Amino acid sequence: MAADSAEKARALEQCERDLDLAIERLVNLRLDPEHDAAPDINGDAIRHAPAAAAVPVPSGGGTISHAEWVERLMTEMASAADAGDARARAARFLEDFGASVAAACAERHGAALWENAILKKAVRLQHRLDREKAAANRELQERVRSLEADKYALSVHLRRARPQGGSMSGRFHPEVF
């Protein structure tokens, strides 16, 4: 876990000034095995995943597609001896299916929480960068105002220092000026 945090921190440091790159690197790290199947931030994995695929089975492990669930239900119902047995088999099947759906939802919830954490870090990073840029901008504006005031003061002093005629004649040596 500490190595995962170090890798995440290193990815954030490498991309400090580029928010999109930081998000992309963190998503591509996929450090936790439970998050290997997590969808991308933009949801492409959810849109491109087969709709009938992969609902984990709590008792047997692995995943079962929708067609396999239907086949399993048909097998259970066909092997029932009477209505009472069919009800018991249907109840057991529904419990397995419900547990499978709950496990899939928990996995997606975990992936969403992980992505949410990445987005929160990205927003904090962007907010910090915006504050730094605003502070630098204020500092530059202040410097510009100061330089403009200095320029005005120097131009006033220069006008006062010049003789009224505007020429450099008189006591000034022409080669010096």
Short mmCIF file of C-alpha atoms in Angstrom, two decimals, residues 56-149:
data_model
loop_
_atom_site.label_atom_id
_atom_site.label_comp_id
_atom_site.label_asym_id
_atom_site.label_seq_id
_atom_site.Cartn_x
_atom_site.Cartn_y
_atom_site.Cartn_z
CA PRO A 56 -19.51 -12.25 -10.29
CA VAL A 57 -20.86 -15.37 -8.64
CA PRO A 58 -20.32 -15.25 -4.87
CA SER A 59 -20.27 -19.00 -4.27
CA GLY A 60 -18.35 -20.31 -7.28
CA GLY A 61 -16.15 -17.35 -8.08
CA GLY A 62 -15.68 -16.03 -11.58
CA THR A 63 -18.34 -14.28 -13.59
CA ILE A 64 -21.50 -15.37 -15.34
CA SER A 65 -23.05 -13.68 -18.36
CA HIS A 66 -26.76 -12.99 -18.68
CA ALA A 67 -27.18 -15.95 -21.02
CA GLU A 68 -25.51 -18.23 -18.49
CA TRP A 69 -27.82 -16.92 -15.74
CA VAL A 70 -30.83 -17.73 -17.92
CA GLU A 71 -29.43 -21.19 -18.67
CA ARG A 72 -28.79 -21.79 -14.97
CA LEU A 73 -32.37 -20.75 -14.10
CA MET A 74 -33.78 -23.04 -16.79
CA THR A 75 -31.63 -25.94 -15.53
CA GLU A 76 -32.76 -25.36 -11.94
CA MET A 77 -36.41 -25.21 -12.94
CA ALA A 78 -36.16 -28.23 -15.22
CA SER A 79 -34.57 -30.34 -12.50
CA ALA A 80 -37.24 -29.45 -9.93
CA ALA A 81 -39.35 -32.43 -8.84
CA ASP A 82 -42.46 -30.50 -7.88
CA ALA A 83 -43.76 -26.95 -7.26
CA GLY A 84 -42.29 -26.79 -3.73
CA ASP A 85 -38.87 -27.85 -5.00
CA ALA A 86 -39.14 -25.31 -7.85
CA ARG A 87 -39.92 -22.54 -5.34
CA ALA A 88 -36.92 -23.51 -3.19
CA ARG A 89 -34.64 -23.67 -6.23
CA ALA A 90 -35.96 -20.32 -7.50
CA ALA A 91 -35.39 -18.73 -4.07
CA ARG A 92 -31.83 -20.09 -3.95
CA PHE A 93 -31.23 -18.91 -7.53
CA LEU A 94 -32.57 -15.42 -6.72
CA GLU A 95 -30.35 -15.23 -3.62
CA ASP A 96 -27.29 -16.15 -5.71
CA PHE A 97 -28.27 -13.68 -8.41
CA GLY A 98 -28.91 -10.92 -5.84
CA ALA A 99 -25.57 -11.57 -4.15
CA SER A 100 -23.88 -11.52 -7.53
CA VAL A 101 -25.47 -8.20 -8.47
CA ALA A 102 -24.62 -6.75 -5.05
CA ALA A 103 -20.98 -7.80 -5.46
CA ALA A 104 -20.83 -6.23 -8.92
CA CYS A 105 -22.39 -3.03 -7.57
CA ALA A 106 -19.93 -2.96 -4.68
CA GLU A 107 -17.06 -3.34 -7.14
CA ARG A 108 -18.37 -0.50 -9.30
CA HIS A 109 -18.95 1.60 -6.19
CA GLY A 110 -15.35 1.04 -5.13
CA ALA A 111 -14.15 2.03 -8.60
CA ALA A 112 -16.32 5.15 -8.50
CA LEU A 113 -14.93 6.09 -5.08
CA TRP A 114 -11.39 5.62 -6.39
CA GLU A 115 -12.09 7.79 -9.45
CA ASN A 116 -13.78 10.36 -7.23
CA ALA A 117 -10.65 10.55 -5.08
CA ILE A 118 -8.53 11.09 -8.19
CA LEU A 119 -10.85 13.84 -9.42
CA LYS A 120 -10.80 15.52 -6.00
CA LYS A 121 -7.00 15.54 -6.08
CA ALA A 122 -7.08 16.96 -9.59
CA VAL A 123 -9.52 19.70 -8.56
CA ARG A 124 -7.34 20.59 -5.56
CA LEU A 125 -4.29 20.72 -7.83
CA GLN A 126 -6.10 22.90 -10.36
CA HIS A 127 -7.38 25.20 -7.61
CA ARG A 128 -3.86 25.59 -6.21
CA LEU A 129 -2.47 26.34 -9.67
CA ASP A 130 -5.22 28.93 -10.25
CA ARG A 131 -4.43 30.61 -6.92
CA GLU A 132 -0.71 30.70 -7.78
CA LYS A 133 -1.45 32.21 -11.19
CA ALA A 134 -3.78 34.80 -9.67
CA ALA A 135 -1.14 35.76 -7.08
CA ALA A 136 1.53 36.04 -9.78
CA ASN A 137 -0.84 38.13 -11.91
CA ARG A 138 -1.58 40.47 -8.99
CA GLU A 139 2.14 40.81 -8.31
CA LEU A 140 2.84 41.64 -11.96
CA GLN A 141 0.00 44.19 -12.06
CA GLU A 142 1.39 45.81 -8.94
CA ARG A 143 4.86 45.91 -10.51
CA VAL A 144 3.43 47.49 -13.69
CA ARG A 145 1.66 50.19 -11.66
CA SER A 146 4.86 50.87 -9.75
CA LEU A 147 6.89 51.14 -12.94
CA GLU A 148 4.31 53.45 -14.53
CA ALA A 149 4.42 55.71 -11.45
#
